[in-house]
Short mmCIF file of C-alpha atoms in Angstrom, two decimals:
data_model
loop_
_atom_site.label_atom_id
_atom_site.label_comp_id
_atom_site.label_asym_id
_atom_site.label_seq_id
_atom_site.Cartn_x
_atom_site.Cartn_y
_atom_site.Cartn_z
CA MET K 16 0.34 0.02 0.04
CA LYS K 17 1.03 3.22 -1.08
CA ASN K 18 1.50 5.73 1.93
CA THR K 19 -0.14 8.41 0.12
CA LEU K 20 -3.32 10.37 0.48
CA GLY K 21 -4.35 10.79 -3.21
CA LYS K 22 -7.89 12.20 -4.78
CA GLN K 23 -9.49 9.01 -4.47
CA GLU K 24 -9.24 8.75 -0.64
CA ARG K 25 -10.64 12.26 -0.32
CA LEU K 26 -14.09 12.70 0.83
CA LYS K 27 -15.75 15.31 -1.44
CA SER K 28 -19.10 14.34 -2.58
CA LYS K 29 -21.50 16.45 -1.30
CA LYS K 30 -24.40 14.08 -1.00
CA ILE K 31 -22.24 11.52 0.96
CA ILE K 32 -21.15 14.50 3.47
CA GLU K 33 -24.58 15.31 4.17
CA ARG K 34 -25.85 11.77 4.80
CA LEU K 35 -22.95 11.11 7.11
CA TYR K 36 -23.94 14.28 9.34
CA LYS K 37 -27.59 12.84 9.33
CA GLU K 38 -27.33 9.31 9.55
CA GLY K 39 -23.38 8.99 10.95
CA ILE K 40 -21.72 7.47 14.23
CA SER K 41 -19.81 9.90 16.41
CA VAL K 42 -16.48 8.33 18.01
CA LYS K 43 -14.14 11.00 20.04
CA ALA K 44 -10.94 11.26 21.24
CA PHE K 45 -9.92 14.48 22.69
CA PRO K 46 -9.34 16.86 20.12
CA PHE K 47 -10.47 14.70 17.67
CA ARG K 48 -14.04 13.48 16.53
CA MET K 49 -14.98 11.08 13.87
CA MET K 50 -18.66 10.78 12.18
CA TYR K 51 -18.26 7.90 10.07
CA LEU K 52 -20.98 6.02 8.04
CA GLN K 53 -20.44 2.43 6.16
CA THR K 54 -21.64 3.40 2.59
CA GLU K 55 -20.79 2.46 -0.52
CA HIS K 56 -18.63 5.28 -2.43
CA THR K 57 -17.02 6.00 -5.84
CA SER K 58 -13.55 4.96 -4.85
CA ASP K 59 -11.54 1.99 -5.24
CA PHE K 60 -10.10 2.57 -1.60
CA PRO K 61 -12.03 1.00 1.37
CA ALA K 62 -12.23 4.25 3.01
CA GLN K 63 -12.78 7.85 2.34
CA VAL K 64 -11.80 11.00 4.68
CA GLY K 65 -11.86 14.14 5.10
CA VAL K 66 -10.98 16.86 7.82
CA THR K 67 -12.69 19.64 9.10
CA VAL K 68 -11.71 23.28 11.84
CA PRO K 69 -14.01 24.94 12.77
CA LYS K 70 -14.10 28.93 11.99
CA ARG K 71 -15.31 29.36 15.23
CA ASN K 72 -12.35 27.85 17.24
CA PHE K 73 -9.84 29.47 15.21
CA LYS K 74 -10.34 32.54 13.45
CA ASN K 75 -7.43 33.24 11.20
CA ALA K 76 -7.07 30.95 8.25
CA PRO K 77 -3.48 29.87 8.43
CA ASP K 78 -4.29 28.54 11.74
CA ARG K 79 -7.07 26.37 10.68
CA ASN K 80 -5.11 25.14 7.48
CA ARG K 81 -2.04 23.97 9.59
CA ILE K 82 -3.97 22.06 11.77
CA LYS K 83 -5.53 20.48 8.74
CA ARG K 84 -2.52 19.69 7.34
CA LEU K 85 -1.18 17.93 10.40
CA MET K 86 -4.65 15.86 10.64
CA ARG K 87 -3.85 14.88 7.32
CA GLU K 88 -0.31 13.86 7.79
CA THR K 89 -1.14 12.01 10.73
CA TYR K 90 -4.07 10.46 9.15
CA ARG K 91 -1.73 9.67 6.00
CA LEU K 92 1.08 7.77 8.27
CA GLN K 93 -1.73 5.96 9.83
CA LYS K 94 -4.35 5.01 7.58
CA GLU K 95 -3.05 0.97 7.42
CA ILE K 96 -4.87 0.83 10.99
CA VAL K 97 -7.81 1.55 9.26
CA TYR K 98 -7.42 -0.23 5.52
CA ASN K 99 -6.36 -3.83 7.05
CA ASN K 100 -9.48 -3.91 9.60
CA LEU K 101 -12.56 -3.10 7.17
CA GLU K 102 -14.25 -5.16 5.51
CA LYS K 103 -16.93 -2.68 3.96
CA PRO K 104 -16.24 0.41 2.47
CA CYS K 105 -16.65 3.42 4.97
CA VAL K 106 -16.84 7.29 4.56
CA PHE K 107 -15.51 9.65 7.67
CA MET K 108 -14.90 12.95 8.49
CA ILE K 109 -12.28 14.08 10.94
CA SER K 110 -13.20 16.98 13.16
CA TYR K 111 -10.96 19.04 15.65
CA ILE K 112 -12.89 19.89 18.29
CA GLY K 113 -9.94 21.48 20.45
CA ARG K 114 -9.75 25.21 21.30
CA GLU K 115 -6.10 25.45 21.01
CA GLU K 116 -2.96 23.88 18.80
CA TRP K 117 -1.38 20.90 19.91
CA LYS K 118 1.91 19.57 18.83
CA TYR K 119 2.52 17.26 16.02
CA GLU K 120 3.55 14.48 18.57
CA GLU K 121 0.25 14.82 20.79
CA LEU K 122 -2.01 14.73 17.57
CA TYR K 123 -0.24 11.64 16.50
CA ALA K 124 -0.52 9.72 19.16
CA LYS K 125 -4.37 10.85 19.43
CA MET K 126 -5.21 9.87 15.71
CA GLU K 127 -3.78 6.30 16.38
CA LYS K 128 -6.32 6.25 19.20
CA LEU K 129 -8.97 7.68 17.22
CA LEU K 130 -8.58 5.02 14.39
CA THR K 131 -8.44 2.25 16.87
CA LEU K 132 -11.86 3.46 18.62
CA PHE K 133 -13.41 3.57 15.22
CA ILE K 134 -11.86 0.03 13.75
CA ASN K 135 -13.50 -1.29 17.41
CA ASP K 136 -16.90 0.12 17.59
CA VAL K 137 -16.90 -1.20 13.92
CA LYS K 138 -16.15 -4.33 14.81
CA ASN K 139 -18.71 -3.94 17.72
CA LYS K 140 -21.06 -3.07 15.00
CA GLU K 141 -20.35 -6.16 13.26
CA ASP K 142 -21.07 -8.49 15.59
CA GLU K 143 -23.88 -7.06 16.81
CA GLU K 144 -25.59 -7.72 13.62
CA SER K 145 -24.37 -11.19 13.20
#
């Protein structure tokens, strides 16, 4: 698996994003919150991801952009956690809910925790269904 985060792996569809926020399930590992939905999407990859940072918490665009860049990088380096454990295709949006900027190392550790929680939650849902 390539260690990239290409166009096919990014969540862009407005229809899917709307469905995600209406029907999605939330998982939190402060300062991140992930909304996810197991659904078919247009990509060949098992997951599509989007990242958001609220304007309410960070007024300056360069601050928001830096945090989004760090979030994408920490996800990119750890996406094999998700890819190796998903059976059904999935879309998710990762939001930054903290009010101050965190260091890269801390964000990396929290992203790992969030992705592990997400996989455990998905596996629990599949066990309940079967």
